[in-house]
Coordinates of C-alpha atoms in Angstrom, one line a residue:
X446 CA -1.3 35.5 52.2
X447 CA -3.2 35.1 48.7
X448 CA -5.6 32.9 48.0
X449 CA -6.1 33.4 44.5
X450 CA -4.0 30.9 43.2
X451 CA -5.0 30.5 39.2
X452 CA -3.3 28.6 36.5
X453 CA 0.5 29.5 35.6
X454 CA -1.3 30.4 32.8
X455 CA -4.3 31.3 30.4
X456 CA -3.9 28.1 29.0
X457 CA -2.8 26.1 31.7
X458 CA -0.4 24.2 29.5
X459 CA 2.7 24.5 32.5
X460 CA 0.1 22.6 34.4
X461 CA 0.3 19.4 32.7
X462 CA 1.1 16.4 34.4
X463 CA 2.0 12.9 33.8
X464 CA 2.2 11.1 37.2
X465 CA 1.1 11.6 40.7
X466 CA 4.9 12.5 41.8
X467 CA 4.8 15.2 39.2
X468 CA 2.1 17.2 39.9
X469 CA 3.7 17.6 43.2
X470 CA 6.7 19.4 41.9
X471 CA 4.4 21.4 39.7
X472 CA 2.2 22.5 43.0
X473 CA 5.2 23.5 45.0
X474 CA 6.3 26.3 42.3
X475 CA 2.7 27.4 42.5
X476 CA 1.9 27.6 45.9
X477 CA 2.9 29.6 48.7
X478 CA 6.1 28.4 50.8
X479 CA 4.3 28.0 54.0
X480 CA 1.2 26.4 52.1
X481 CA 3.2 24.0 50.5
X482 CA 5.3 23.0 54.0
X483 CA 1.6 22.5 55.6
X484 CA 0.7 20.6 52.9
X485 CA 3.3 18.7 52.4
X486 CA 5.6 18.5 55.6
X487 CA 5.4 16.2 58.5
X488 CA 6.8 15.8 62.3
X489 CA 10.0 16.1 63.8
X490 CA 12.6 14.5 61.2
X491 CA 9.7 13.7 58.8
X492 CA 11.2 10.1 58.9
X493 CA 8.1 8.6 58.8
X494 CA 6.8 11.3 55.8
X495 CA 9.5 9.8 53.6
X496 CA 9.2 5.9 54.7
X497 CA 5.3 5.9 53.9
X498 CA 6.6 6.7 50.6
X499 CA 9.9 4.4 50.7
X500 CA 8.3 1.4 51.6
X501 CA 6.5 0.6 48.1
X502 CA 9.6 -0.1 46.5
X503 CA 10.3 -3.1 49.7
X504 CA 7.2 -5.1 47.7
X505 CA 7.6 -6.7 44.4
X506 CA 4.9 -7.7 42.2
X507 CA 4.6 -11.1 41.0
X508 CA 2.3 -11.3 37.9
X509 CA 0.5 -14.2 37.1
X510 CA -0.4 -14.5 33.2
X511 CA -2.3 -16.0 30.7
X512 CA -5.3 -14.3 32.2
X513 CA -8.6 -13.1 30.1
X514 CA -8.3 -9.3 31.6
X515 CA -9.9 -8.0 28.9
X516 CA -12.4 -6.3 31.1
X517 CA -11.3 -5.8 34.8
X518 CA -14.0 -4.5 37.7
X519 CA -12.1 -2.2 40.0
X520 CA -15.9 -1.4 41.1
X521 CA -15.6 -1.3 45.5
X522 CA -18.9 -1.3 48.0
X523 CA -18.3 0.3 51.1
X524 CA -20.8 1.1 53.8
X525 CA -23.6 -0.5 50.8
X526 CA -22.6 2.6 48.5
X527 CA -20.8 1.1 45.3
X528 CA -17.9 3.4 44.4
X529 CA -16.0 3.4 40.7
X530 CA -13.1 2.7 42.0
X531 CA -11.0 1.3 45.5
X532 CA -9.6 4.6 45.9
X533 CA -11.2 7.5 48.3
X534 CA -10.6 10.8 49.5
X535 CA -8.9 11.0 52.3
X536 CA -9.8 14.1 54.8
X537 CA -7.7 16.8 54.7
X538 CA -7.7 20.2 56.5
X539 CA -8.0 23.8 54.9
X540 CA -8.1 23.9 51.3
X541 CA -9.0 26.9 50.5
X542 CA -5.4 27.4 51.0
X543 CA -4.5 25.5 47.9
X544 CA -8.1 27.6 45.8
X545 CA -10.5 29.4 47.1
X546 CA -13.4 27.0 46.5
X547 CA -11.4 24.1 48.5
X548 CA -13.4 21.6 50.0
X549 CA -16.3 22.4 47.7
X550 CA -14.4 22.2 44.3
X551 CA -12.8 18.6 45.9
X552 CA -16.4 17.4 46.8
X553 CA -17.6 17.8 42.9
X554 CA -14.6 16.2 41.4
X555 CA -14.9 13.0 43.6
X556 CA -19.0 12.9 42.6
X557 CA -18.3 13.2 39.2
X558 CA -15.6 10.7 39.4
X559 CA -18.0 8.2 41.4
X560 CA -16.2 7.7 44.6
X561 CA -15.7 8.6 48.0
X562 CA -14.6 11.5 49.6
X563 CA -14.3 12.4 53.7
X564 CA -14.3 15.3 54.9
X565 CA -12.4 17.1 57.6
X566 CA -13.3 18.3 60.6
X567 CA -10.7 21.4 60.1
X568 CA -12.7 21.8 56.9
X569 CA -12.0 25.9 55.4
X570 CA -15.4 25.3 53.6
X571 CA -19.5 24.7 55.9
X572 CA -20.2 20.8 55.8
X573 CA -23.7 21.3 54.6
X574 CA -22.0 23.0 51.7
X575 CA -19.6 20.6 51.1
X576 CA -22.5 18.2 51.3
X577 CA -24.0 19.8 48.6
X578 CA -21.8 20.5 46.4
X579 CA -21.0 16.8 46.3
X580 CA -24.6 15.2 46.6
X581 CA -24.6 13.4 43.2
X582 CA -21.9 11.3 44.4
X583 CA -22.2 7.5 45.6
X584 CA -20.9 8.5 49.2
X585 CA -19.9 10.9 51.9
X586 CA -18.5 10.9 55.4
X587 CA -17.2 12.9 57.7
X588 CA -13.7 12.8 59.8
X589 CA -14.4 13.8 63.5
X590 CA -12.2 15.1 65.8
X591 CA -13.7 14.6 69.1
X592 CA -13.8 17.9 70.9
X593 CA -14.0 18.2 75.1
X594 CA -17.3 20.1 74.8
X595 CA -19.5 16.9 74.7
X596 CA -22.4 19.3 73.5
X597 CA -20.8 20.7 70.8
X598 CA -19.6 17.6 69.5
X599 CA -23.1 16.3 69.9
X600 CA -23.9 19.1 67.7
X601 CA -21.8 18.7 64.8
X602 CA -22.7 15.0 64.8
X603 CA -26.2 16.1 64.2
X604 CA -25.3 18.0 62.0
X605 CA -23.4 16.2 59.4
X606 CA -26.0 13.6 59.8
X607 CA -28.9 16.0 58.5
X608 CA -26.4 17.0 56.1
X609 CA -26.2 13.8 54.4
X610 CA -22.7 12.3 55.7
X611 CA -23.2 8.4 55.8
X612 CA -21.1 7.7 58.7
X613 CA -17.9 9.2 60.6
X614 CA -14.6 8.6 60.6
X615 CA -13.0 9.3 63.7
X616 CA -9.4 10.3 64.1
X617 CA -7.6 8.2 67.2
X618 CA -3.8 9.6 66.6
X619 CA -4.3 13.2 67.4
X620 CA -4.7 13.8 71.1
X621 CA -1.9 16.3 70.8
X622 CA -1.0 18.2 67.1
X623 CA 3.0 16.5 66.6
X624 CA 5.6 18.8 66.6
X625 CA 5.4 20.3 62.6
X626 CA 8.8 22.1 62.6
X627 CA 7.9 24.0 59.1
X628 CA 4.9 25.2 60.7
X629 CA 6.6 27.0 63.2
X630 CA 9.7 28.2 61.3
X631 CA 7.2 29.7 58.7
X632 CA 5.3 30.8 61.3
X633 CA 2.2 29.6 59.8
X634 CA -1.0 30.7 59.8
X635 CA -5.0 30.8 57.8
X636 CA -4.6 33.7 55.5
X637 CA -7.5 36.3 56.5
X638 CA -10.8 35.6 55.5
X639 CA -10.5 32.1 56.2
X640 CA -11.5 29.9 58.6
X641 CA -12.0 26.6 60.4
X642 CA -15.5 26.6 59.4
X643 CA -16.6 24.0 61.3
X644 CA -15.6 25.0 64.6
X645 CA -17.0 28.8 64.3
X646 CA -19.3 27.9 67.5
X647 CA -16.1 26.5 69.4
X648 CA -14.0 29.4 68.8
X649 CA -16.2 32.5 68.6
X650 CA -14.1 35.2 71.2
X651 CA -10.9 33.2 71.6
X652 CA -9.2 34.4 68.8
X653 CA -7.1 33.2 65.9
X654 CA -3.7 33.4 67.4
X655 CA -0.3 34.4 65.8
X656 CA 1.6 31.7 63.8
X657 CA 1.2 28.2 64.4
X658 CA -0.9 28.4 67.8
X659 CA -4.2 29.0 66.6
X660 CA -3.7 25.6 65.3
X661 CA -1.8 24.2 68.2
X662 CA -4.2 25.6 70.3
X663 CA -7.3 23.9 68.8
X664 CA -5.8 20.4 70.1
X665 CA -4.3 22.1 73.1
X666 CA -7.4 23.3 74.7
X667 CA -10.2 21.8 72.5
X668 CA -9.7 17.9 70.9
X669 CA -10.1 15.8 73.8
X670 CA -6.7 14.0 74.8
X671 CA -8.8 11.8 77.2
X672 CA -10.0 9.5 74.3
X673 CA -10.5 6.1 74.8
X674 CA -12.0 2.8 73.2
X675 CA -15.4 3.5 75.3
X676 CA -16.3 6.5 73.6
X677 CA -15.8 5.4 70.0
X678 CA -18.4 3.5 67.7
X679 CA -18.1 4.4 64.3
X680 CA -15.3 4.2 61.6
X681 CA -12.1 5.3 63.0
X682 CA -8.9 6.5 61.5
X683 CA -5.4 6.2 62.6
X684 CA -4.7 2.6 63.5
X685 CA -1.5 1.6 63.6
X686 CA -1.2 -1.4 65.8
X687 CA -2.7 -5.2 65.4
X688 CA -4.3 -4.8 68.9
X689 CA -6.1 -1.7 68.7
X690 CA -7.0 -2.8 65.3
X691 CA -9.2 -6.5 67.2
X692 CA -10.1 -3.4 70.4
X693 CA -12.0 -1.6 67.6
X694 CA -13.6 -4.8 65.9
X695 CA -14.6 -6.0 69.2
X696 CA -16.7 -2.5 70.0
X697 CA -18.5 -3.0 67.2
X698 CA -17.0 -0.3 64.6
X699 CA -18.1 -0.3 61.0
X700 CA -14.2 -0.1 59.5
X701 CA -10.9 0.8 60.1
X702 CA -8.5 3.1 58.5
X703 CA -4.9 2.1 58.9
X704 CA -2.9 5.3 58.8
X705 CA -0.2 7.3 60.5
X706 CA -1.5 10.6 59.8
X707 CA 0.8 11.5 56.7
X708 CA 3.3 11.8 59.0
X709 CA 2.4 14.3 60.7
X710 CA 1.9 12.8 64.3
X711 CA 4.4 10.4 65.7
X712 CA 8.0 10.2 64.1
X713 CA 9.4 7.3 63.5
X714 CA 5.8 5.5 64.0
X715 CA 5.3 2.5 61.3
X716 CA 5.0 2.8 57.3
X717 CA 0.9 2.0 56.5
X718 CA 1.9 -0.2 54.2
X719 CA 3.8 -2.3 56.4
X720 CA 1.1 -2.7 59.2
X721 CA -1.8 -3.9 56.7
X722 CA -1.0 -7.5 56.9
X723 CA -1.3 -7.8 60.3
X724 CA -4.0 -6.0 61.1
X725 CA -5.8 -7.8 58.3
X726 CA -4.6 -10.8 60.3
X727 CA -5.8 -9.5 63.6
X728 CA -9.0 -8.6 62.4
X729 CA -9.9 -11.5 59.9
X730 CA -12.2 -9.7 57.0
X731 CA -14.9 -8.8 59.4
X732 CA -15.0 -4.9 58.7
X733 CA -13.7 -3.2 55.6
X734 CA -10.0 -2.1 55.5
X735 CA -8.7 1.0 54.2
X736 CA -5.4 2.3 54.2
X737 CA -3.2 5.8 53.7
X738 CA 0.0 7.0 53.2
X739 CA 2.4 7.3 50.3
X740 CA 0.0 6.2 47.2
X741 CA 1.4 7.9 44.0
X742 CA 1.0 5.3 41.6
X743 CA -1.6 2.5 40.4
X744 CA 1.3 -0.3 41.7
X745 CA 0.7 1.0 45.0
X746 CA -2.6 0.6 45.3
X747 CA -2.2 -2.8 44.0
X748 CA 0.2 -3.7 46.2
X749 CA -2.0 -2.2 49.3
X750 CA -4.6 -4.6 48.1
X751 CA -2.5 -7.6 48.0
X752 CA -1.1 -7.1 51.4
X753 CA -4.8 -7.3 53.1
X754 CA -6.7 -3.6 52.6
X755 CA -10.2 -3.2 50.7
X756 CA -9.0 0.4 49.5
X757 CA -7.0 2.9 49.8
X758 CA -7.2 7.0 51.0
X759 CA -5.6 9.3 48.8
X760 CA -4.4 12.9 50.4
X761 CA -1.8 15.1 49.1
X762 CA -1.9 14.7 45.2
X763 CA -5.4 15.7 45.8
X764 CA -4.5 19.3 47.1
X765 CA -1.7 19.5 44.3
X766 CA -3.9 19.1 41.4
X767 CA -6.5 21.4 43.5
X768 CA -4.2 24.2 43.4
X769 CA -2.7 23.6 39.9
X770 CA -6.3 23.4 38.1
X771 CA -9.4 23.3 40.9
X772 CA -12.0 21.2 40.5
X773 CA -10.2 19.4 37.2
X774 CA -7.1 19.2 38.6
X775 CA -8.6 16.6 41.2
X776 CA -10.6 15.0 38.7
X777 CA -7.4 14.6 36.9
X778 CA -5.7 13.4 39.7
X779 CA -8.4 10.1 40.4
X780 CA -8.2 9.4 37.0
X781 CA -5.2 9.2 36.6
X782 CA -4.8 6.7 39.3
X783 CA -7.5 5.1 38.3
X784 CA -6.0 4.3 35.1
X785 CA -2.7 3.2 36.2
X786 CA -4.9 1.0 39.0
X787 CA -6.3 -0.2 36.0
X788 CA -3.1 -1.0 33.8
X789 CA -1.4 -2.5 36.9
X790 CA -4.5 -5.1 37.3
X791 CA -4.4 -5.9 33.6
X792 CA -0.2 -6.6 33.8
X793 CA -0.6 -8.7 36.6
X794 CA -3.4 -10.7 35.7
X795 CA -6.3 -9.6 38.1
X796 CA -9.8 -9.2 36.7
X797 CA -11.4 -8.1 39.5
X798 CA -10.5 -6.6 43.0
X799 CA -11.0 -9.9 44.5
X800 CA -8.5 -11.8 42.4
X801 CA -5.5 -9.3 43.6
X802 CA -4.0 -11.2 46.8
X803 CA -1.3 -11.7 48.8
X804 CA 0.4 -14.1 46.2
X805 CA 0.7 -11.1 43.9
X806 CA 3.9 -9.8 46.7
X807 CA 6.9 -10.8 46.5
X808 CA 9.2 -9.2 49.3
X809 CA 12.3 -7.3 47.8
X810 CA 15.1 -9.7 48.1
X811 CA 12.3 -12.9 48.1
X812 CA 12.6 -13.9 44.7
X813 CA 13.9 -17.3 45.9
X814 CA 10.3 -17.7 47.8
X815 CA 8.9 -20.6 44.8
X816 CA 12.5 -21.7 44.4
X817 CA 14.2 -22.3 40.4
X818 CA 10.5 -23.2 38.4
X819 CA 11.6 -21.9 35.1
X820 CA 11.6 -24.2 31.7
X821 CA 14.1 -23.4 29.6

């Protein structure tokens, strides 16, 4: 399978996009078939794959005018880094699937475009080079799957932490791979010469396995299905629930990432967008919130930030303008966002992150919610 994956071409003019849904339909043309179903596919039915993306049209915006948002400050502190912008990379595995520089080409786009990024675990690129090639930026952390061998998770701990990562973001929803039926119909697997970089220690004599397994394998025999609340005390990704959401508070963890894996895990588990407001109630604002799943527009992000999250995590239009146009493509991609994030704040008359709230939502079918308060 090739890696090389340049523009359509010498001009990249058939790369152009307009929105975040578009680029999407421009990747899959581009990419390989089972590239694009990793990328892009999820468990069993996918149910849960299309509802992440469904659920933004259940939320309607109510604008409030008269406004001055001639200048709005979408600027967002986490961890005591200030980012441009509420939106952050979200970790996401093997991109050097999508061009050859992957990870590395991701980690300068997101410095030059003054954010965040995380970085995966199942990372195709070193994390000190990753680290590098995105030190000018505001912030870096690192998504941790935690693996059986106690000493070699010690070990890449220590290492992202000389490295430069500011703090770890562990994954809770992942003691088993879910059941990715494109995977194995494609019978997918790394093209040669690639790698999970990061686990080269972990896997050195066992093998890269035929299709899917290699993968399957590596949560089979190596992430540790025995996870519980004890062991955690940093960031975590993959909440779901209100409870787990006030466990995680209560051991002391840094923030919380409300996610359902793209997807990819449980079918049929909970739209992100749905489960914001009550975590955000279960939790009060003592932690930052962040949130994933579905964001293709700047509405969405809006309405993410109205229902109770401090940002959001952007994944697969990230790998889509990767493997349309590297490095630019992802720039692209944030600022595009960015600038609908932007226009949607201006429209609904919010200056600054603070001033979006819940009283911007109005459930679909809840237009009855402040009664008949028009003047004719």
């Amino acid at each position: 399978m090739s890696t090389q994956l340049g523009p359509a071409s010498m001009d990249g003019s058939h790369d152009e996009f307009f929105d975040l849904e578009e680029v999407e339909a421009l990747a899959k043309k581009k990419l390989k078939k089972p590239v694009y179903d990793y990328y892009a596919g999820g468990a069993d039915t996918e149910s849960t794959v299309r509802d992440n993306r469904a659920v933004y049209a259940r939320y309607r915006l109510l604008p409030r005018y008269m406004v001055d948002v001639s200048h709005c400050d979408m600027t967002y502190t986490l961890l005591g880094r200030k980012l441009s912008m509420p939106i952050i990379v979200a970790p996401m595995s093997q991109q050097r699937m999508a061009n050859d520089e992957g990870e590395l080409a991701v980690a300068r786009a997101v410095a030059k475009e003054g954010t965040a990024m995380v970085l995966s675990t199942m990372a195709t690129q070193p994390l000190e080079d990753v680290a590098k090639a995105g030190k000018d930026g505001p912030l870096q952390l690192f998504q941790l799957y935690v693996i059986k061998d106690r000493k070699f998770c010690k070990s890449l701990i220590q290492r992202a932490g000389k490295a430069g990562y500011a703090g770890f973001m562990v994954t809770v929803d992942a003691p088993r791979l879910g059941n990715r039926i494109a995977d194995e119909r494609n019978k997918f697997s790394l093209p040669p010469g690639m790698e999970i970089s990061n686990l080269k220690g972990l896997e050195k004599g066992k093998g890269r396995g035929d299709s899917s397994s290699h993968i399957v394998r590596i949560f089979q025999e190596e992430v540790d299905a025995s996870l519980t609340w004890e062991f955690v005390t940093w960031m975590r990704e993959g909440i779901l629930s209100p409870e787990d959401a006030r466990k995680a508070v209560d051991i002391g963890v840094d923030g919380i990432v409300v996610s359902n894996h793209g997807g990819r895990q449980l079918d049929y588990s909970p739209a992100s967008l749905d489960m914001i407001a009550p975590i955000r109630a279960a939790i009060g604002h003592q932690v930052p919130l962040l949130m994933d799943g579905g964001i293709r527009r700047g509405t969405d992000v809006l309405k993410a930030i109205a229902l109770g999250a401090d940002a959001v995590m952007l994944g697969r239009p990230v790998l889509y303008g990767l493997a349309l146009q590297g490095e630019e493509g992802v720039r692209k991609v944030l600022q595009m966002l960015r600038r609908e994030l932007m226009l949607g704040m201006q429209l609904a008359g919010c200056h600054k992150l603070a001033a979006i709230t819940q009283s911007l939502i109005l459930p679909f079918g809840d237009s009855n919610r402040y009664g008949n308060t028009s003047k004719m």
